[in-house]
Short mmCIF file of C-alpha atoms in Angstrom, two decimals:
data_model
loop_
_atom_site.label_atom_id
_atom_site.label_comp_id
_atom_site.label_asym_id
_atom_site.label_seq_id
_atom_site.Cartn_x
_atom_site.Cartn_y
_atom_site.Cartn_z
CA MET A 13 -21.06 -51.23 -244.38
CA SER A 14 -17.80 -49.60 -245.40
CA ALA A 15 -15.80 -47.46 -243.08
CA GLN A 16 -15.83 -44.76 -245.80
CA PRO A 17 -18.84 -42.50 -245.25
CA LEU A 18 -21.35 -41.69 -248.06
CA ARG A 19 -21.22 -38.03 -248.69
CA VAL A 20 -24.85 -36.83 -248.91
CA VAL A 21 -26.92 -33.68 -249.82
CA VAL A 22 -30.02 -33.27 -248.27
CA VAL A 23 -32.60 -31.37 -250.36
CA GLY A 24 -35.93 -30.26 -248.17
CA ALA A 25 -35.46 -29.02 -244.71
CA GLY A 26 -38.83 -29.30 -243.58
CA ASN A 27 -40.06 -31.69 -240.60
CA MET A 28 -39.32 -34.91 -242.51
CA GLY A 29 -36.16 -33.32 -244.00
CA ARG A 30 -34.89 -32.56 -240.60
CA ARG A 31 -35.48 -36.14 -239.51
CA TRP A 32 -33.33 -37.32 -242.38
CA ILE A 33 -30.64 -34.89 -241.63
CA ALA A 34 -30.61 -36.03 -237.94
CA ILE A 35 -30.37 -39.79 -239.19
CA ALA A 36 -27.40 -38.70 -241.44
CA GLU A 37 -25.73 -36.84 -238.88
CA GLU A 38 -25.91 -39.49 -236.12
CA SER A 39 -24.77 -42.45 -238.26
CA PRO A 40 -20.98 -42.99 -239.15
CA GLY A 41 -22.15 -44.29 -242.50
CA PHE A 42 -22.92 -40.87 -243.83
CA GLU A 43 -21.24 -37.35 -244.11
CA LEU A 44 -23.59 -34.55 -244.33
CA VAL A 45 -22.06 -32.22 -246.84
CA GLY A 46 -24.79 -29.66 -247.57
CA VAL A 47 -28.58 -28.93 -247.01
CA VAL A 48 -30.79 -27.19 -249.85
CA ASP A 49 -34.05 -25.52 -249.28
CA ILE A 50 -35.82 -22.86 -251.15
CA TYR A 51 -36.03 -21.11 -247.95
CA THR A 52 -32.20 -20.84 -247.10
CA GLU A 53 -33.07 -19.85 -243.46
CA GLY A 54 -34.82 -23.17 -243.10
CA ALA A 55 -31.86 -24.97 -244.44
CA ARG A 56 -29.46 -23.18 -242.06
CA GLY A 57 -31.79 -23.81 -239.26
CA ALA A 58 -31.67 -27.49 -239.95
CA ALA A 59 -28.12 -27.75 -240.30
CA ASP A 60 -27.31 -25.82 -237.04
CA GLY A 61 -30.03 -27.87 -235.39
CA VAL A 62 -27.84 -30.81 -235.52
CA GLY A 63 -24.53 -29.01 -234.67
CA ARG A 64 -23.21 -28.36 -238.05
CA ALA A 65 -22.79 -24.65 -238.36
CA ASP A 66 -20.11 -25.60 -240.83
CA VAL A 67 -22.39 -27.41 -243.49
CA PRO A 68 -22.72 -25.12 -246.56
CA VAL A 69 -26.47 -24.33 -247.40
CA ALA A 70 -28.26 -23.12 -250.55
CA ALA A 71 -31.48 -22.47 -252.23
CA THR A 72 -31.04 -24.88 -255.13
CA LEU A 73 -29.30 -28.18 -255.76
CA GLU A 74 -27.41 -26.54 -258.46
CA GLU A 75 -26.03 -23.82 -256.08
CA ILE A 76 -24.78 -26.35 -253.49
CA LEU A 77 -23.12 -28.59 -256.16
CA GLU A 78 -21.06 -25.60 -256.97
CA GLN A 79 -19.78 -25.61 -253.39
CA VAL A 80 -19.38 -29.20 -252.44
CA GLU A 81 -18.55 -32.73 -253.66
CA THR A 82 -21.04 -35.36 -252.85
CA ASP A 83 -22.03 -39.00 -253.77
CA ALA A 84 -25.62 -38.79 -253.34
CA VAL A 85 -28.63 -36.75 -252.84
CA ALA A 86 -31.47 -37.16 -250.48
CA ASN A 87 -34.46 -35.79 -252.01
CA VAL A 88 -36.96 -34.73 -249.11
CA THR A 89 -38.92 -31.99 -251.04
CA ILE A 90 -42.78 -31.83 -251.33
CA PRO A 91 -44.06 -34.45 -254.10
CA ALA A 92 -44.60 -31.65 -256.63
CA ALA A 93 -40.68 -31.03 -256.60
CA HIS A 94 -39.57 -34.67 -256.63
CA PHE A 95 -39.16 -34.88 -260.40
CA ASP A 96 -37.24 -31.79 -260.88
CA VAL A 97 -34.82 -32.49 -257.89
CA THR A 98 -34.11 -36.33 -258.90
CA ARG A 99 -33.84 -35.60 -262.54
CA ALA A 100 -31.24 -32.97 -261.94
CA ALA A 101 -29.29 -35.08 -259.51
CA LEU A 102 -29.31 -38.07 -261.83
CA ALA A 103 -28.03 -35.88 -264.65
CA ARG A 104 -25.19 -34.83 -262.63
CA GLY A 105 -24.15 -38.37 -262.23
CA LEU A 106 -25.39 -38.61 -258.57
CA ARG A 107 -27.14 -41.37 -256.76
CA VAL A 108 -30.61 -40.43 -255.32
CA VAL A 109 -32.73 -41.70 -252.33
CA SER A 110 -36.07 -40.10 -252.00
CA GLU A 111 -39.08 -39.72 -249.80
CA LYS A 112 -42.10 -41.31 -251.30
CA PRO A 113 -43.68 -41.14 -253.97
CA ALA A 114 -40.92 -41.32 -256.70
CA ALA A 115 -42.79 -38.11 -258.40
CA ALA A 116 -46.06 -36.57 -258.29
CA THR A 117 -47.55 -38.68 -260.91
CA LEU A 118 -46.84 -42.19 -262.19
CA ALA A 119 -45.80 -40.60 -265.83
CA GLU A 120 -43.01 -38.65 -264.07
CA SER A 121 -41.96 -41.68 -262.08
CA LEU A 122 -41.47 -43.61 -265.25
CA ALA A 123 -39.56 -40.87 -266.84
CA LEU A 124 -37.30 -40.91 -263.73
CA ALA A 125 -36.89 -44.78 -264.09
CA ALA A 126 -35.97 -44.23 -267.54
CA ALA A 127 -33.47 -41.46 -266.46
CA SER A 128 -31.65 -43.67 -263.73
CA GLU A 129 -31.16 -46.19 -266.78
CA VAL A 130 -29.69 -43.56 -269.01
CA HIS A 131 -27.46 -41.87 -266.39
CA ASP A 132 -26.63 -45.54 -265.02
CA ARG A 133 -27.50 -44.22 -261.34
CA LEU A 134 -29.25 -45.90 -258.68
CA PHE A 135 -32.44 -44.24 -257.63
CA VAL A 136 -34.37 -45.46 -254.59
CA VAL A 137 -37.70 -44.51 -253.00
CA SER A 138 -37.97 -44.73 -249.12
CA GLN A 139 -40.96 -46.79 -248.68
CA SER A 140 -40.48 -46.69 -244.68
CA ARG A 141 -43.44 -48.77 -243.48
CA ARG A 142 -41.88 -51.83 -245.49
CA HIS A 143 -39.06 -51.65 -242.90
CA ASN A 144 -41.02 -52.87 -239.92
CA SER A 145 -39.66 -55.82 -238.13
CA GLN A 146 -43.10 -57.20 -237.52
CA LEU A 147 -44.05 -57.16 -241.13
CA HIS A 148 -40.98 -59.10 -241.68
CA GLU A 149 -41.88 -61.53 -239.10
CA LEU A 150 -45.55 -61.70 -240.75
CA ARG A 151 -44.04 -62.61 -243.89
CA HIS A 152 -41.84 -65.38 -242.43
CA GLN A 153 -44.94 -66.66 -240.73
CA LEU A 154 -46.83 -67.42 -244.11
CA SER A 155 -44.49 -70.41 -244.57
CA VAL A 156 -46.85 -72.19 -242.37
CA LEU A 157 -49.94 -71.41 -243.94
CA GLY A 158 -49.38 -73.31 -247.15
CA ARG A 159 -50.78 -71.81 -250.46
CA VAL A 160 -51.87 -68.30 -249.56
CA GLY A 161 -55.05 -67.00 -251.31
CA ILE A 162 -56.34 -64.02 -249.46
CA ALA A 163 -54.67 -61.05 -247.52
CA THR A 164 -56.79 -58.04 -246.21
CA THR A 165 -55.92 -54.86 -244.76
CA GLU A 166 -58.39 -52.67 -242.41
CA PHE A 167 -57.33 -49.02 -241.98
CA PHE A 168 -59.50 -46.86 -239.74
CA LYS A 169 -58.17 -43.41 -238.53
CA ALA A 170 -59.70 -39.88 -237.95
CA PRO A 171 -56.80 -37.58 -238.31
CA HIS A 172 -57.58 -33.84 -238.59
CA PHE A 173 -54.70 -32.81 -240.53
CA GLY A 174 -55.81 -29.41 -241.87
CA GLY A 175 -54.09 -28.00 -244.94
CA PHE A 176 -53.81 -29.71 -248.25
CA ARG A 177 -55.10 -33.08 -247.31
CA ASP A 178 -58.46 -31.78 -246.36
CA GLU A 179 -58.67 -30.41 -249.96
CA MET A 180 -57.21 -33.46 -251.88
CA ALA A 181 -59.59 -35.17 -254.46
CA HIS A 182 -58.33 -38.62 -253.10
CA PRO A 183 -56.80 -37.95 -249.80
CA LEU A 184 -56.58 -41.67 -248.48
CA LEU A 185 -55.51 -43.31 -251.62
CA VAL A 186 -52.99 -40.99 -252.91
CA ASP A 187 -51.57 -39.84 -249.65
CA MET A 188 -51.69 -42.91 -247.51
CA ALA A 189 -52.70 -46.09 -249.36
CA ILE A 190 -49.06 -46.62 -251.09
CA HIS A 191 -48.01 -47.76 -247.72
CA PRO A 192 -50.28 -50.86 -247.38
CA PHE A 193 -49.96 -51.54 -250.92
CA ASP A 194 -46.35 -51.66 -250.94
CA SER A 195 -46.31 -53.73 -247.73
CA ALA A 196 -48.93 -56.12 -249.38
CA ARG A 197 -46.49 -56.52 -252.28
CA PHE A 198 -43.65 -57.30 -249.95
CA LEU A 199 -45.59 -59.63 -247.83
CA LEU A 200 -47.08 -61.79 -250.56
CA ASP A 201 -43.91 -61.50 -252.78
CA ALA A 202 -46.26 -60.78 -255.64
CA ASP A 203 -47.16 -57.97 -258.10
CA PRO A 204 -50.44 -56.22 -258.88
CA VAL A 205 -52.52 -57.55 -261.94
CA ALA A 206 -55.52 -55.62 -261.81
CA VAL A 207 -58.03 -53.71 -259.19
CA TYR A 208 -61.71 -52.84 -258.92
CA CYS A 209 -62.02 -49.96 -256.16
CA GLU A 210 -64.82 -47.97 -254.75
CA GLU A 211 -64.23 -44.65 -253.33
CA TYR A 212 -66.47 -42.74 -251.12
CA ASN A 213 -66.85 -40.12 -248.30
CA PRO A 214 -68.75 -40.65 -245.32
CA ALA A 215 -71.43 -38.07 -244.70
CA TRP A 216 -69.70 -36.62 -241.52
CA SER A 217 -66.36 -36.44 -243.27
CA TRP A 218 -64.36 -33.16 -242.92
CA TYR A 219 -62.47 -34.05 -246.15
CA GLN A 220 -63.41 -32.51 -249.33
CA GLY A 221 -62.48 -35.44 -251.19
CA ASP A 222 -63.39 -39.17 -250.69
CA ALA A 223 -61.74 -40.16 -247.52
CA ALA A 224 -62.70 -43.87 -247.73
CA ALA A 225 -62.32 -46.57 -250.26
CA THR A 226 -62.22 -50.58 -250.73
CA ALA A 227 -60.20 -51.98 -253.30
CA ILE A 228 -59.94 -55.81 -254.42
CA PHE A 229 -56.54 -56.37 -256.03
CA GLU A 230 -55.65 -59.64 -258.07
CA MET A 231 -52.17 -60.37 -257.45
CA THR A 232 -49.66 -62.64 -259.44
CA GLY A 233 -50.55 -66.35 -258.50
CA GLY A 234 -54.29 -65.59 -258.26
CA VAL A 235 -53.98 -64.25 -254.72
CA ARG A 236 -56.49 -61.39 -253.68
CA TYR A 237 -55.36 -58.64 -251.60
CA ILE A 238 -58.37 -56.69 -250.18
CA TYR A 239 -57.90 -53.00 -248.60
CA THR A 240 -60.70 -51.33 -246.81
CA GLY A 241 -59.66 -47.96 -245.33
CA SER A 242 -61.22 -44.39 -243.97
CA TRP A 243 -59.44 -41.32 -242.86
CA ALA A 244 -62.81 -40.31 -241.23
CA SER A 245 -63.64 -43.08 -238.87
CA PRO A 246 -63.14 -42.10 -235.10
CA GLY A 247 -63.25 -44.52 -232.42
CA ALA A 248 -61.77 -48.00 -232.07
CA GLU A 249 -59.02 -46.89 -234.53
CA THR A 250 -56.54 -49.10 -235.97
CA SER A 251 -52.86 -48.95 -235.95
CA TRP A 252 -51.25 -46.59 -238.56
CA ASN A 253 -49.93 -50.03 -240.12
CA GLY A 254 -53.69 -50.91 -240.45
CA ALA A 255 -54.93 -54.63 -239.16
CA TRP A 256 -53.65 -57.61 -241.43
CA ARG A 257 -55.18 -60.88 -241.98
CA VAL A 258 -53.61 -63.49 -244.22
CA SER A 259 -55.52 -66.88 -245.26
CA GLY A 260 -53.79 -69.89 -246.75
CA GLU A 261 -54.78 -73.56 -247.42
CA SER A 262 -53.49 -74.68 -244.03
CA GLY A 263 -54.12 -71.71 -241.57
CA SER A 264 -54.03 -67.95 -241.27
CA ALA A 265 -51.95 -65.23 -239.69
CA ILE A 266 -53.04 -61.86 -238.26
CA TRP A 267 -51.36 -58.87 -237.34
CA ASN A 268 -52.72 -55.79 -235.66
CA GLY A 269 -50.05 -53.28 -236.72
CA ASP A 270 -48.53 -52.60 -233.32
CA ASP A 271 -47.56 -55.97 -231.87
CA ARG A 272 -45.93 -59.20 -232.80
CA PRO A 273 -48.11 -61.12 -235.48
CA GLN A 274 -49.66 -64.41 -234.63
CA SER A 275 -50.11 -67.60 -236.87
CA ASP A 276 -52.56 -70.63 -236.58
CA PRO A 277 -51.02 -72.96 -236.71
CA LEU A 278 -48.16 -71.56 -234.83
CA SER A 279 -44.81 -70.72 -236.61
CA ALA A 280 -42.10 -71.82 -234.29
CA ALA A 281 -39.23 -69.75 -235.69
CA GLN A 282 -38.81 -65.93 -234.92
CA ILE A 283 -36.69 -63.75 -237.21
CA GLU A 284 -34.41 -60.93 -235.82
CA ASP A 285 -35.59 -57.46 -235.68
CA LEU A 286 -34.29 -55.14 -238.47
CA ARG A 287 -31.21 -53.14 -237.33
CA TYR A 288 -32.74 -49.77 -237.90
CA GLY A 289 -36.39 -49.84 -239.09
CA GLY A 290 -38.23 -47.22 -240.86
CA VAL A 291 -36.66 -44.28 -242.69
CA SER A 292 -33.35 -45.15 -241.05
CA GLU A 293 -33.64 -48.57 -242.59
CA SER A 294 -34.14 -47.09 -245.87
CA LEU A 295 -31.17 -44.64 -245.70
CA HIS A 296 -28.77 -47.47 -244.41
CA SER A 297 -29.85 -49.96 -247.28
CA PHE A 298 -29.34 -47.38 -249.77
CA ALA A 299 -25.84 -46.74 -248.40
CA ASP A 300 -25.19 -50.52 -248.03
CA ALA A 301 -26.20 -51.01 -251.85
CA LEU A 302 -23.80 -48.13 -253.00
CA HIS A 303 -20.93 -49.58 -251.04
CA THR A 304 -21.60 -53.18 -251.89
CA GLY A 305 -23.02 -53.09 -255.51
CA GLY A 306 -25.92 -55.03 -254.42
CA THR A 307 -29.73 -54.50 -254.83
CA CYS A 308 -31.86 -52.38 -252.53
CA SER A 309 -35.37 -52.33 -251.43
CA GLY A 310 -37.21 -49.41 -252.86
CA GLU A 311 -35.34 -49.27 -256.46
CA VAL A 312 -37.49 -47.12 -258.52
CA HIS A 313 -38.47 -49.70 -261.05
CA ASP A 314 -39.82 -52.12 -258.43
CA ASN A 315 -41.41 -49.25 -256.30
CA ILE A 316 -43.12 -48.01 -259.34
CA LEU A 317 -45.25 -51.09 -259.22
CA SER A 318 -46.68 -49.90 -255.81
CA LEU A 319 -47.26 -46.33 -257.07
CA ALA A 320 -49.13 -47.84 -260.03
CA MET A 321 -51.50 -49.67 -257.43
CA VAL A 322 -52.49 -46.28 -256.27
CA GLU A 323 -53.17 -44.77 -259.70
CA ALA A 324 -54.89 -47.92 -260.94
CA ALA A 325 -57.18 -47.78 -257.80
CA VAL A 326 -58.03 -44.11 -258.63
CA ILE A 327 -58.86 -44.73 -262.02
CA SER A 328 -60.94 -47.90 -261.28
CA ALA A 329 -62.82 -45.68 -258.76
CA GLU A 330 -63.38 -42.88 -261.29
CA ARG A 331 -64.35 -45.23 -264.25
CA GLY A 332 -66.45 -47.76 -261.76
CA GLN A 333 -64.69 -50.69 -263.45
CA ARG A 334 -62.07 -53.19 -262.87
CA VAL A 335 -58.39 -51.71 -264.24
CA ARG A 336 -55.45 -53.71 -265.45
CA ILE A 337 -52.32 -52.50 -263.94
CA ASP A 338 -50.14 -52.88 -267.14
CA ASP A 339 -52.88 -50.68 -269.00
CA VAL A 340 -52.27 -48.05 -266.48
CA LEU A 341 -48.70 -48.16 -267.06
CA GLU A 342 -48.90 -48.27 -270.85
CA GLU A 343 -51.02 -45.05 -270.42
CA ALA A 344 -48.56 -43.52 -268.01
CA ARG A 345 -45.81 -44.41 -270.36
CA ALA A 346 -47.35 -42.81 -273.41
CA ASP A 347 -47.63 -39.63 -271.34
CA ALA A 348 -44.03 -39.75 -270.24
CA ILE A 349 -42.90 -39.97 -273.78
CA VAL A 350 -44.85 -36.87 -274.79
CA ALA A 351 -43.67 -34.91 -271.90
CA ALA A 352 -40.13 -35.81 -272.42
CA ALA A 353 -40.06 -34.81 -276.20
CA GLU A 354 -41.78 -31.45 -274.95
CA ARG A 355 -38.73 -30.95 -272.69
CA GLY A 356 -36.27 -31.78 -275.37
CA ASP A 357 -35.05 -34.95 -273.38
CA GLU A 358 -34.31 -37.27 -276.20
CA THR A 359 -32.26 -39.81 -274.16
CA VAL A 360 -35.09 -40.45 -271.75
CA ARG A 361 -37.80 -40.45 -274.70
CA SER A 362 -35.64 -42.99 -276.72
CA ALA A 363 -35.26 -45.19 -273.35
CA LEU A 364 -39.08 -45.21 -272.70
CA GLU A 365 -39.71 -45.95 -276.32
CA SER A 366 -37.36 -49.03 -276.15
CA TRP A 367 -39.09 -50.49 -273.18
CA GLY A 368 -41.89 -52.28 -275.29
CA ASP A 369 -44.44 -53.30 -272.59
CA ALA A 370 -43.87 -50.99 -269.58
CA GLY A 371 -44.87 -53.63 -266.99
CA THR A 372 -42.72 -56.34 -268.25
CA HIS A 373 -39.87 -54.06 -268.36
CA LEU A 374 -40.32 -52.81 -264.84
CA ARG A 375 -40.67 -56.37 -263.47
CA GLY A 376 -37.59 -57.35 -265.41
CA TRP A 377 -35.44 -54.66 -264.30
CA ALA A 378 -36.46 -54.81 -260.56
CA ALA A 379 -35.11 -58.41 -260.77
CA ARG A 380 -31.91 -57.47 -261.70
CA SER A 381 -28.97 -55.90 -259.42
CA VAL A 382 -28.70 -52.30 -260.53
CA ALA A 383 -26.54 -50.80 -257.95
CA VAL A 384 -23.22 -49.29 -258.70
CA SER A 385 -20.63 -48.59 -255.97
CA ALA A 386 -20.61 -44.82 -255.62
CA LEU A 387 -17.17 -44.88 -253.84
CA ASP A 388 -15.62 -46.90 -256.64
CA PRO A 389 -13.89 -44.66 -258.97
CA ALA A 390 -14.72 -47.08 -261.87
CA GLY A 391 -18.55 -46.59 -261.29
CA ALA A 392 -18.18 -42.80 -260.46
#
């Protein structure tokens, strides 16, 4: 990473926002220049909590940008606020790294992908559980399995969150499943084609919505990825990362989500652990991309394909039928075009209309190098 730190404003000073603020303050790769929260006393407390009483705070992004100069915005607001914050930052010529999801809906996420194109600014979504050294090692072990045909994840936990999750219509799929879905894409180096999902709620569940689901995804190359999970299953609980098994023509590999994975036949080589891991890895890879002009894990066009798996699984469960991912993306693009027209955002509307097939566009864009150095005057 360049010796020049990346100036960053953090928007959102809740528990996760404070975690991001601590990472930015502790790393020489970042310079925390502002904190934003609708509750300014929370923003002030978050800055003071890392010994930065000198850092300005404000209630809105627009207010803080009148006080400071920054290279990037870290969006750690609640999902319902992601769209407005990221859209405003991109329009101001700023790069954005955001807590997942990209936005509250797939349509809003597609609009933000189009906005990143229009304003030529990198927008990255932190998919922190992808940045797990053991998951990377499991991916490396697949080389001894020959052609891979099946991957499974079992996820069984019994968290009593209270609050909004208990009242969500699809708590497991919408709030948690994007982590294993995204990890499966990374692990298999494959994208989703279609899904059949059944969602249900155990009789003893304390959730209002369906807290359990089984989804069968067809992935590119014909691989099947099967996810079975429950947020209302006490006893013998799995890791938060789930329990994984991958089967190929020459053997299988397993990972319990907490310890190093194992393969049969054995994979002799081991890979080095990630330097940071988790959220910290997301933030540092974002900064590295902006300094070097390289690609970055979680770039919005690629990340949307993981979010589309969630939305497609929900739609499949609601309709009781197999759903094609590209059909879901096209429906969301149509909604995004209508919403952009209603906002009077003609540049984004035009960009979305120019895509042709949304799935093809997203996959093609994700394969390109889209980062521009934030510290290069020519790219500012």
